[in-house]
PDB file of C-alpha atoms in Angstrom:
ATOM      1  CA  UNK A  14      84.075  98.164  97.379  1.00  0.00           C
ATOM      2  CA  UNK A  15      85.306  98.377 101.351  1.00  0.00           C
ATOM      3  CA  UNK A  16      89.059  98.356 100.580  1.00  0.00           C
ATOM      4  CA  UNK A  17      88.558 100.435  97.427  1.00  0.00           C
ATOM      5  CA  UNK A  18      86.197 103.166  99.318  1.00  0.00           C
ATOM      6  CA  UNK A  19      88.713 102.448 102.485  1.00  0.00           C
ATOM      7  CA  UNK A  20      92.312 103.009 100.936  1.00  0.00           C
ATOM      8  CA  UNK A  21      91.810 106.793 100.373  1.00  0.00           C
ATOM      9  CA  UNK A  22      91.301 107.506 104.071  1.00  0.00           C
ATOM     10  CA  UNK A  23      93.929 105.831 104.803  1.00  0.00           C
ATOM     11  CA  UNK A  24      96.504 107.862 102.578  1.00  0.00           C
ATOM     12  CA  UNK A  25      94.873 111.016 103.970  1.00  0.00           C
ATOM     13  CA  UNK A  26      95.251 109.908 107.469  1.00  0.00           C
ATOM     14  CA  UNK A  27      99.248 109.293 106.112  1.00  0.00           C
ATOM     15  CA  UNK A  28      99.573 113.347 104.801  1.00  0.00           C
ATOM     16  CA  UNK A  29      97.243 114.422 107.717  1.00  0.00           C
ATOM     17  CA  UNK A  30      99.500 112.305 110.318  1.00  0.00           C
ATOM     18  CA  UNK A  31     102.428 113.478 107.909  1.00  0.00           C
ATOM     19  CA  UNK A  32     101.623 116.805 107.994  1.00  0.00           C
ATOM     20  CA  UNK A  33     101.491 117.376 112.145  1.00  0.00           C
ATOM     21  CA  UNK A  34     104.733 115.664 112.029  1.00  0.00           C
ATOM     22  CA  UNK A  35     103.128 113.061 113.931  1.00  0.00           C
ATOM     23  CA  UNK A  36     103.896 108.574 114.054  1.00  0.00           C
ATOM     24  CA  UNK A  37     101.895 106.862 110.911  1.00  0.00           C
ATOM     25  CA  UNK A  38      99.785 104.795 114.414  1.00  0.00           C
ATOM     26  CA  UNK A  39      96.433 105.582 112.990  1.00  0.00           C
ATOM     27  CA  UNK A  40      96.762 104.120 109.247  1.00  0.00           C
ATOM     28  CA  UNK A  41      99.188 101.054 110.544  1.00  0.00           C
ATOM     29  CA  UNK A  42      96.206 100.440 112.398  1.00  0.00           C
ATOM     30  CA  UNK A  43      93.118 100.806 110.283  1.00  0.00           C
ATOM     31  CA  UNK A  44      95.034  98.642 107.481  1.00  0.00           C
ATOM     32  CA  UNK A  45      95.797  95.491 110.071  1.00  0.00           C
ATOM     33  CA  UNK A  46      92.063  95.647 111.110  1.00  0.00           C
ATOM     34  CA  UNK A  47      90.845  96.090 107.137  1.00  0.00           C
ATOM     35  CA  UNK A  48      92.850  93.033 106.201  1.00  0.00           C
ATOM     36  CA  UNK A  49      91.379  91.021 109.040  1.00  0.00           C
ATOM     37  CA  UNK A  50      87.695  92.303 108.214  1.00  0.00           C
ATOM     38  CA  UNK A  51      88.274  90.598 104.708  1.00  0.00           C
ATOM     39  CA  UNK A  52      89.637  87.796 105.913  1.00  0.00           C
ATOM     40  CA  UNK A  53      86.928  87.049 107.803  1.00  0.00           C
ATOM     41  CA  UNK A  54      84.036  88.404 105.468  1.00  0.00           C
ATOM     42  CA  UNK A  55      85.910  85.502 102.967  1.00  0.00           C
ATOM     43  CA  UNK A  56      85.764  82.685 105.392  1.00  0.00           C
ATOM     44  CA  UNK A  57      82.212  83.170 106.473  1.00  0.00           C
ATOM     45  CA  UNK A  58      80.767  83.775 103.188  1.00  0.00           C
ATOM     46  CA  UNK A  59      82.644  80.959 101.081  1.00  0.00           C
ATOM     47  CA  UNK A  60      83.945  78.486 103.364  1.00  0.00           C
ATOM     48  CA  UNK A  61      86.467  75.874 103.035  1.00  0.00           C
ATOM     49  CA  UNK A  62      85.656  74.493  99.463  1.00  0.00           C
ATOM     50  CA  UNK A  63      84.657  77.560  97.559  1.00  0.00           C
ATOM     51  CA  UNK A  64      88.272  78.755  97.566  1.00  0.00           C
ATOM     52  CA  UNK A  65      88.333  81.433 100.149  1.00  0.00           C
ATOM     53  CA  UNK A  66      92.001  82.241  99.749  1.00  0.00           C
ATOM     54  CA  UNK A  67      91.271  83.332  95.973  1.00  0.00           C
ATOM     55  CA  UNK A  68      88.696  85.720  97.059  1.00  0.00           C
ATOM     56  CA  UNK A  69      90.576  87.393  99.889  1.00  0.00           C
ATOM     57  CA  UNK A  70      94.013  87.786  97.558  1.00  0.00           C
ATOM     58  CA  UNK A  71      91.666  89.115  94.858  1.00  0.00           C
ATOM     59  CA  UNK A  72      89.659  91.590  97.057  1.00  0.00           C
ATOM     60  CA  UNK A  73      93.065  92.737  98.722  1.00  0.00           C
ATOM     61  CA  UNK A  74      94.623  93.487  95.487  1.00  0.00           C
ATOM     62  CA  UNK A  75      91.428  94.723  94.099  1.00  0.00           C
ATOM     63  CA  UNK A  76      92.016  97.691  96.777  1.00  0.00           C
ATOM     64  CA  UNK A  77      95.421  98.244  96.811  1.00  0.00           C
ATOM     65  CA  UNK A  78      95.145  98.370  92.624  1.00  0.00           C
ATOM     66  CA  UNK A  79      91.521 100.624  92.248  1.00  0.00           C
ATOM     67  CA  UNK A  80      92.164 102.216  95.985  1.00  0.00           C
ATOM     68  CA  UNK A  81      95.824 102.864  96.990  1.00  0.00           C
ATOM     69  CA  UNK A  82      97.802 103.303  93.781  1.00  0.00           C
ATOM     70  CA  UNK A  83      95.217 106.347  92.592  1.00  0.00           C
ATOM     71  CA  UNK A  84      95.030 107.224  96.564  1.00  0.00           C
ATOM     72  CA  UNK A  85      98.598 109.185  96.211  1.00  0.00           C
ATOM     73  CA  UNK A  86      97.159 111.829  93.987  1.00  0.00           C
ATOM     74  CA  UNK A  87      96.142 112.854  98.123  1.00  0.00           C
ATOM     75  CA  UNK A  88      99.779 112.958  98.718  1.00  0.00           C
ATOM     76  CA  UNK A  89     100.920 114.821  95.034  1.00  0.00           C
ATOM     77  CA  UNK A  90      97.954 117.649  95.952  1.00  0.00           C
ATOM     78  CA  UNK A  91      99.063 118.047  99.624  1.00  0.00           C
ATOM     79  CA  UNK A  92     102.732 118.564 100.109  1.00  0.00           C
ATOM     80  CA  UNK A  93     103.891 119.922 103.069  1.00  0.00           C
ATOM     81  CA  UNK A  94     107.725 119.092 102.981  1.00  0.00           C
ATOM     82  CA  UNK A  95     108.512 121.017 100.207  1.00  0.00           C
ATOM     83  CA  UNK A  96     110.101 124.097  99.539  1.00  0.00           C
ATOM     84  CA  UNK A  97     106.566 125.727  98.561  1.00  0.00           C
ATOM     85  CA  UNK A  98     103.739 125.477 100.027  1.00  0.00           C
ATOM     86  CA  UNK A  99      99.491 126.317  98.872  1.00  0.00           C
ATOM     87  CA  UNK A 100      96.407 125.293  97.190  1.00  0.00           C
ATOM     88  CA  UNK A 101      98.235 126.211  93.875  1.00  0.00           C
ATOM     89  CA  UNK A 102     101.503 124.565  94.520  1.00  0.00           C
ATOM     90  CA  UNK A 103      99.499 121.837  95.817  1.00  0.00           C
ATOM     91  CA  UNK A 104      96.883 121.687  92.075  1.00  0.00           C
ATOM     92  CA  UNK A 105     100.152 122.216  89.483  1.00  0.00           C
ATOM     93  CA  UNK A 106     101.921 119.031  91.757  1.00  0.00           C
ATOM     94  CA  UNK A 107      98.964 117.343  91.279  1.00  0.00           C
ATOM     95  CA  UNK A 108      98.252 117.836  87.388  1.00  0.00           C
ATOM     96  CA  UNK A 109     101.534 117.394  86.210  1.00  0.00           C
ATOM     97  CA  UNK A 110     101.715 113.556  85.985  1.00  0.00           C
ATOM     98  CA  UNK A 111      97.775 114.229  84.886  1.00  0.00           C
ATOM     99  CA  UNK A 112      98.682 116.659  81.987  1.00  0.00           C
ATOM    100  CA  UNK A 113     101.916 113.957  80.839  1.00  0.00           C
ATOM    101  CA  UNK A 114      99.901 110.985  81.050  1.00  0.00           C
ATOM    102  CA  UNK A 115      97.027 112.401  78.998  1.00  0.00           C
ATOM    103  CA  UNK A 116      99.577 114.338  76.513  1.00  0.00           C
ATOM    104  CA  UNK A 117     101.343 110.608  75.876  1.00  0.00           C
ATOM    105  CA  UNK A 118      98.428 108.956  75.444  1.00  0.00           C
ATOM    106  CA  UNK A 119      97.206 111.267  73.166  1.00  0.00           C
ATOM    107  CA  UNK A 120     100.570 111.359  71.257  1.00  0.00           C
ATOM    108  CA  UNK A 121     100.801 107.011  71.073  1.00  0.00           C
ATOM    109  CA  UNK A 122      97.289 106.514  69.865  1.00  0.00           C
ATOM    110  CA  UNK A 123      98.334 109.464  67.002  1.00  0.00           C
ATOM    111  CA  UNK A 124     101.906 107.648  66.494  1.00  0.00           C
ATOM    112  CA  UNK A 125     100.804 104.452  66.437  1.00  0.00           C
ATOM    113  CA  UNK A 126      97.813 105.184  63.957  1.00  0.00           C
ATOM    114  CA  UNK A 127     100.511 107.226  61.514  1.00  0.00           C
ATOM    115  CA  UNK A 128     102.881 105.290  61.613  1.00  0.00           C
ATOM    116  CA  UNK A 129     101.956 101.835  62.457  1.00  0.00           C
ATOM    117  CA  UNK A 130     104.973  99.052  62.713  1.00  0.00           C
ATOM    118  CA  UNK A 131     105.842  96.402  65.261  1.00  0.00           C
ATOM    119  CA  UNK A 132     103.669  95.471  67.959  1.00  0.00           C
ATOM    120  CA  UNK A 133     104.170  96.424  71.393  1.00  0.00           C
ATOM    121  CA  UNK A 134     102.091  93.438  73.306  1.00  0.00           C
ATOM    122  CA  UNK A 135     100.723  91.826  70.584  1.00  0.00           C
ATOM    123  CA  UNK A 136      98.946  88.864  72.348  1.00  0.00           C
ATOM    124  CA  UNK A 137      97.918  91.033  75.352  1.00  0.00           C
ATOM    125  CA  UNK A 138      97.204  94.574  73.616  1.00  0.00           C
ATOM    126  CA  UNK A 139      97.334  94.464  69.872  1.00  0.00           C
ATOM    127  CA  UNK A 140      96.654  97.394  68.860  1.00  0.00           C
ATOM    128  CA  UNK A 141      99.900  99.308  70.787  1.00  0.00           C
ATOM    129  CA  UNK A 142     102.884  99.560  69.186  1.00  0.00           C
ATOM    130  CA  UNK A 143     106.994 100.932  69.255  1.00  0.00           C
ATOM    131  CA  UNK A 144     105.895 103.894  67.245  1.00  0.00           C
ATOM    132  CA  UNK A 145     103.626 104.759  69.157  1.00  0.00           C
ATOM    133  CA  UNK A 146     105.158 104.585  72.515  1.00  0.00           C
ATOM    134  CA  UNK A 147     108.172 106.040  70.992  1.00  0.00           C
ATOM    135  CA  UNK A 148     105.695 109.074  70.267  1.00  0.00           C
ATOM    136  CA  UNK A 149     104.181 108.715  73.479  1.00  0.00           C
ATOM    137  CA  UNK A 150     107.720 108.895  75.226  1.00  0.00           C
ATOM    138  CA  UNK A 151     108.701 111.916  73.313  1.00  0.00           C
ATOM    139  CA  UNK A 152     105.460 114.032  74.025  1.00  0.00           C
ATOM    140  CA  UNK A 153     105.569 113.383  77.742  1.00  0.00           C
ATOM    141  CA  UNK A 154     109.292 114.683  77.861  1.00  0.00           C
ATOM    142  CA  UNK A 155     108.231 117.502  75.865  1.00  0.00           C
ATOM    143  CA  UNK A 156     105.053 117.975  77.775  1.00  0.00           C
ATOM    144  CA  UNK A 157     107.025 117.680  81.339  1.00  0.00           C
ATOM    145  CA  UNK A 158     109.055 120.991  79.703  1.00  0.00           C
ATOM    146  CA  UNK A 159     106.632 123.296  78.523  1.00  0.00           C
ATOM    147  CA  UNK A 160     104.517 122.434  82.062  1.00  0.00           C
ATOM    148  CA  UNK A 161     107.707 123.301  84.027  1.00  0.00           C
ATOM    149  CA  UNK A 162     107.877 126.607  82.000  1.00  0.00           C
ATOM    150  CA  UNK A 163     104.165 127.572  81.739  1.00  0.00           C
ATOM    151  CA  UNK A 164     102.765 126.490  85.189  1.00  0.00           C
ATOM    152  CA  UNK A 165     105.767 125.643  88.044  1.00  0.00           C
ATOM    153  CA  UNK A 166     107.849 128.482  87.456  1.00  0.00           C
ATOM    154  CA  UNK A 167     104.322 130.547  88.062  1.00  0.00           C
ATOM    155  CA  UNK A 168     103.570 128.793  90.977  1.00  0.00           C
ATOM    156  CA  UNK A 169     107.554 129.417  92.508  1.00  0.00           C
ATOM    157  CA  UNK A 170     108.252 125.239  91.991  1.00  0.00           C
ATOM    158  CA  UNK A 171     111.752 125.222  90.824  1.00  0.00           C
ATOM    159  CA  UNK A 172     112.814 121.711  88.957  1.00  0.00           C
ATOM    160  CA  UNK A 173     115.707 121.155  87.613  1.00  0.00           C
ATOM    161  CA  UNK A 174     115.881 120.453  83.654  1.00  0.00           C
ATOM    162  CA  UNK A 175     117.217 116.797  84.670  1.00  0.00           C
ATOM    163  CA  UNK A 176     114.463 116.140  86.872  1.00  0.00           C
ATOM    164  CA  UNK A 177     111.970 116.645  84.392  1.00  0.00           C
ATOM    165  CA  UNK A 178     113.556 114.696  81.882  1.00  0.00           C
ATOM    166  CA  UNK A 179     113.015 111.851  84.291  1.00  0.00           C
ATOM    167  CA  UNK A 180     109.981 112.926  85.349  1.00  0.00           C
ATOM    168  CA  UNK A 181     108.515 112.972  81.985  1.00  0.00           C
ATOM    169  CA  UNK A 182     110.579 109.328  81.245  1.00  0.00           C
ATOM    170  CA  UNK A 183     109.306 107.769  83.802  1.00  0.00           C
ATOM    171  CA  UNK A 184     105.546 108.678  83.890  1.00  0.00           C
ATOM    172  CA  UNK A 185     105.492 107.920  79.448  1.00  0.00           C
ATOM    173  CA  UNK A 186     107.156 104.253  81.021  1.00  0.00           C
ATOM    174  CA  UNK A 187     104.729 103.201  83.401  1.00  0.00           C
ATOM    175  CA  UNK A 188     101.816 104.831  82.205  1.00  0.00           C
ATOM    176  CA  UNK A 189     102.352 102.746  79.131  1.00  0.00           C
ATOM    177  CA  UNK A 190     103.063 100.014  81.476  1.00  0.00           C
ATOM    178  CA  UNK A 191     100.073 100.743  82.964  1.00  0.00           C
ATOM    179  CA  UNK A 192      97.482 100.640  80.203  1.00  0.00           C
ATOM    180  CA  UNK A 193      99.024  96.746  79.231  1.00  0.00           C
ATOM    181  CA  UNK A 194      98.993  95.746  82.644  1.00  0.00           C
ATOM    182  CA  UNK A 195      94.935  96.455  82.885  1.00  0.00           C
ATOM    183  CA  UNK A 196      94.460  94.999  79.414  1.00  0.00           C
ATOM    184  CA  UNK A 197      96.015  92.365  80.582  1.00  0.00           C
ATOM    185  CA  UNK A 198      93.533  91.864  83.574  1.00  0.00           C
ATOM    186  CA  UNK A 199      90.725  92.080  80.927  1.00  0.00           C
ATOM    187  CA  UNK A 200      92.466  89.269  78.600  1.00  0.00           C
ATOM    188  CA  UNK A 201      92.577  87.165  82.132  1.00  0.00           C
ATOM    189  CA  UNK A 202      88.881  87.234  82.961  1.00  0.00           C
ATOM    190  CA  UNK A 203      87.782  87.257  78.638  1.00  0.00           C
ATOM    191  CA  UNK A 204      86.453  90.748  78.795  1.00  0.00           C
ATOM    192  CA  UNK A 205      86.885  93.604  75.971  1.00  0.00           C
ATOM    193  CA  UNK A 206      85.884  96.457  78.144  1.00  0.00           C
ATOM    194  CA  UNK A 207      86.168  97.306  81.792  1.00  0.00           C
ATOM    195  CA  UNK A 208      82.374  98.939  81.882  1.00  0.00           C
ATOM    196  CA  UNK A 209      79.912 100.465  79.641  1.00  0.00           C
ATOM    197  CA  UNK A 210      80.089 103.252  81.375  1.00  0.00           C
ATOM    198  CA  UNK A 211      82.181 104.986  77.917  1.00  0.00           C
ATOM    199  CA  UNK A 212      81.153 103.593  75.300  1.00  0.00           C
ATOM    200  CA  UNK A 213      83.747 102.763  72.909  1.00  0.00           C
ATOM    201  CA  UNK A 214      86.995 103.736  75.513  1.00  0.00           C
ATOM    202  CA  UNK A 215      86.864 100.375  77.126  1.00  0.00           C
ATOM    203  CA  UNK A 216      84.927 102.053  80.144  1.00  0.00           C
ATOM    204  CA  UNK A 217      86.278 104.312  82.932  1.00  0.00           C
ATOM    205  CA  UNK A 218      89.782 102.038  84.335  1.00  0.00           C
ATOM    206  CA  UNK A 219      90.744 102.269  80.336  1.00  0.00           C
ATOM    207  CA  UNK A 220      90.799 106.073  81.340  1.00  0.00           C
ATOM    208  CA  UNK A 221      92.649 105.712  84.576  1.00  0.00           C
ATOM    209  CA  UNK A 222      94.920 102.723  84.447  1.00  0.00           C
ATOM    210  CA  UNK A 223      97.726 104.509  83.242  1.00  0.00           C
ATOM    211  CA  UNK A 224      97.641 106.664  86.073  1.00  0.00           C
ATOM    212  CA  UNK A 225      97.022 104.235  88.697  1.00  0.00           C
ATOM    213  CA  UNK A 226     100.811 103.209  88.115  1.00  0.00           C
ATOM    214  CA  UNK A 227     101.791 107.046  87.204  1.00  0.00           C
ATOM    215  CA  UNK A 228     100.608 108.038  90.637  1.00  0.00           C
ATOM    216  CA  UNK A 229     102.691 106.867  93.016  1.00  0.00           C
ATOM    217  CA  UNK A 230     105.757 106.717  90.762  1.00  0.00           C
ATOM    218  CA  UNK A 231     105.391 110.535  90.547  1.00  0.00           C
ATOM    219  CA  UNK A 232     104.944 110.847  94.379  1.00  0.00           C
ATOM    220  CA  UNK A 233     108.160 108.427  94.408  1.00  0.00           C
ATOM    221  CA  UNK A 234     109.958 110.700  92.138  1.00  0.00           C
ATOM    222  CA  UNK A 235     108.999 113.989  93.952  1.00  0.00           C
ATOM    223  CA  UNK A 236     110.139 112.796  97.486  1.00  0.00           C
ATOM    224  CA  UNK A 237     113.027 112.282  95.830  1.00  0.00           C
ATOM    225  CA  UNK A 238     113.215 115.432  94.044  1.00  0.00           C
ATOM    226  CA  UNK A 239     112.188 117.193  97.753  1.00  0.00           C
ATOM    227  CA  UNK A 240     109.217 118.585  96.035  1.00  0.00           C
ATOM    228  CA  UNK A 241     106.848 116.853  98.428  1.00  0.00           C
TER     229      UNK A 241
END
């Protein structure tokens, strides 16, 4: 709960720091004195024989994976090395990868229920398969287009047609990668659903794994691009 609640702060004190044009001291900081907090939190509480090691490495990537990863959205909705600048540019940076991700999930769950065939990751998620991440794949692409025409060309962001192509690629790839890699984590600890938060979706990660990998990809992608 400390490193997931913590991890946030720190990527805003990255595009506050990052925005005054100012040396990332503040965040180096705050993450040397986290990990040392959980170190010793994990050696008081357990001890040598109750595997103290395991709990550290699992509460460290327990933040980075639930805190960090979905912490770059901060990042996505405040760019300030772009070309364009604002609270819109800032929201239609920001929902893009949303708007893909949920468009390809939506279009792989409808694929893969038409048109059935191989399995994707039949021993970790069964019920994925080629079809429908070759749907999935497709409707992000398409998705990544009609967003570029509809919303970014209203808001004065200007992306090329081959940056969206791999724009749209890449967030269909990992958000697919993604959604195994967290049923994956379930298979590991014998679970069928994160939470019962939603019934019958698995609970809330099953909503938000894909874009805890989409994320910072997208952020990745836009440095990159100079859109951030």
């Amino acid at each position: 709960m400390l490193g997931a609640a913590l991890a946030p702060v720190l990527m805003a004190f990255y595009a506050v720091e990052r925005a005054a044009q100012g040396p990332f001291r503040a965040g180096r900081y705050a993450v040397a004195v986290w990990l040392l907090l959980v170190i010793t939190v994990g050696l008081w509480r357990r001890g040598p024989n109750h595997r103290p090691l395991t709990a550290v490495a699992v509460t460290v990537f327990g933040a980075l994976y639930a805190g960090w990863l979905p912490a770059f959205a901060i990042l996505l909705r405040h760019p300030v090395a772009g070309p364009a600048s604002g609270w819109r540019v800032g929201m239609a940076l920001l929902f893009f990868p949303l708007a893909l991700t949920w468009a390809g999930d939506t279009a792989a769950f409808a694929g893969g229920t038409a048109f059935g065939g191989p399995k994707l990751a039949p021993v970790v998620s069964p019920n994925k398969t080629w079809s429908g991440a070759a749907a999935g794949l497709f409707a992000t692409i398409a998705a990544a287009l009609i967003y570029a025409a509809v919303v970014f060309q209203r808001v004065g962001v200007a992306v090329g047609l081959g940056e969206l192509l791999v724009l749209g690629a890449a967030i269909s790839l990992v958000g697919q990668l993604g959604d195994v890699a967290e049923s994956l984590f379930k298979r590991e600890v014998g679970v069928k659903d994160s939470s019962a938060l939603i019934p019958g979706h698995g609970g809330v990660l099953d909503r938000l794994d894909s874009l805890y990998f989409v994320l910072p990809v997208t952020a990745l992608l836009y440095d990159a691009f100079h859109l951030i």
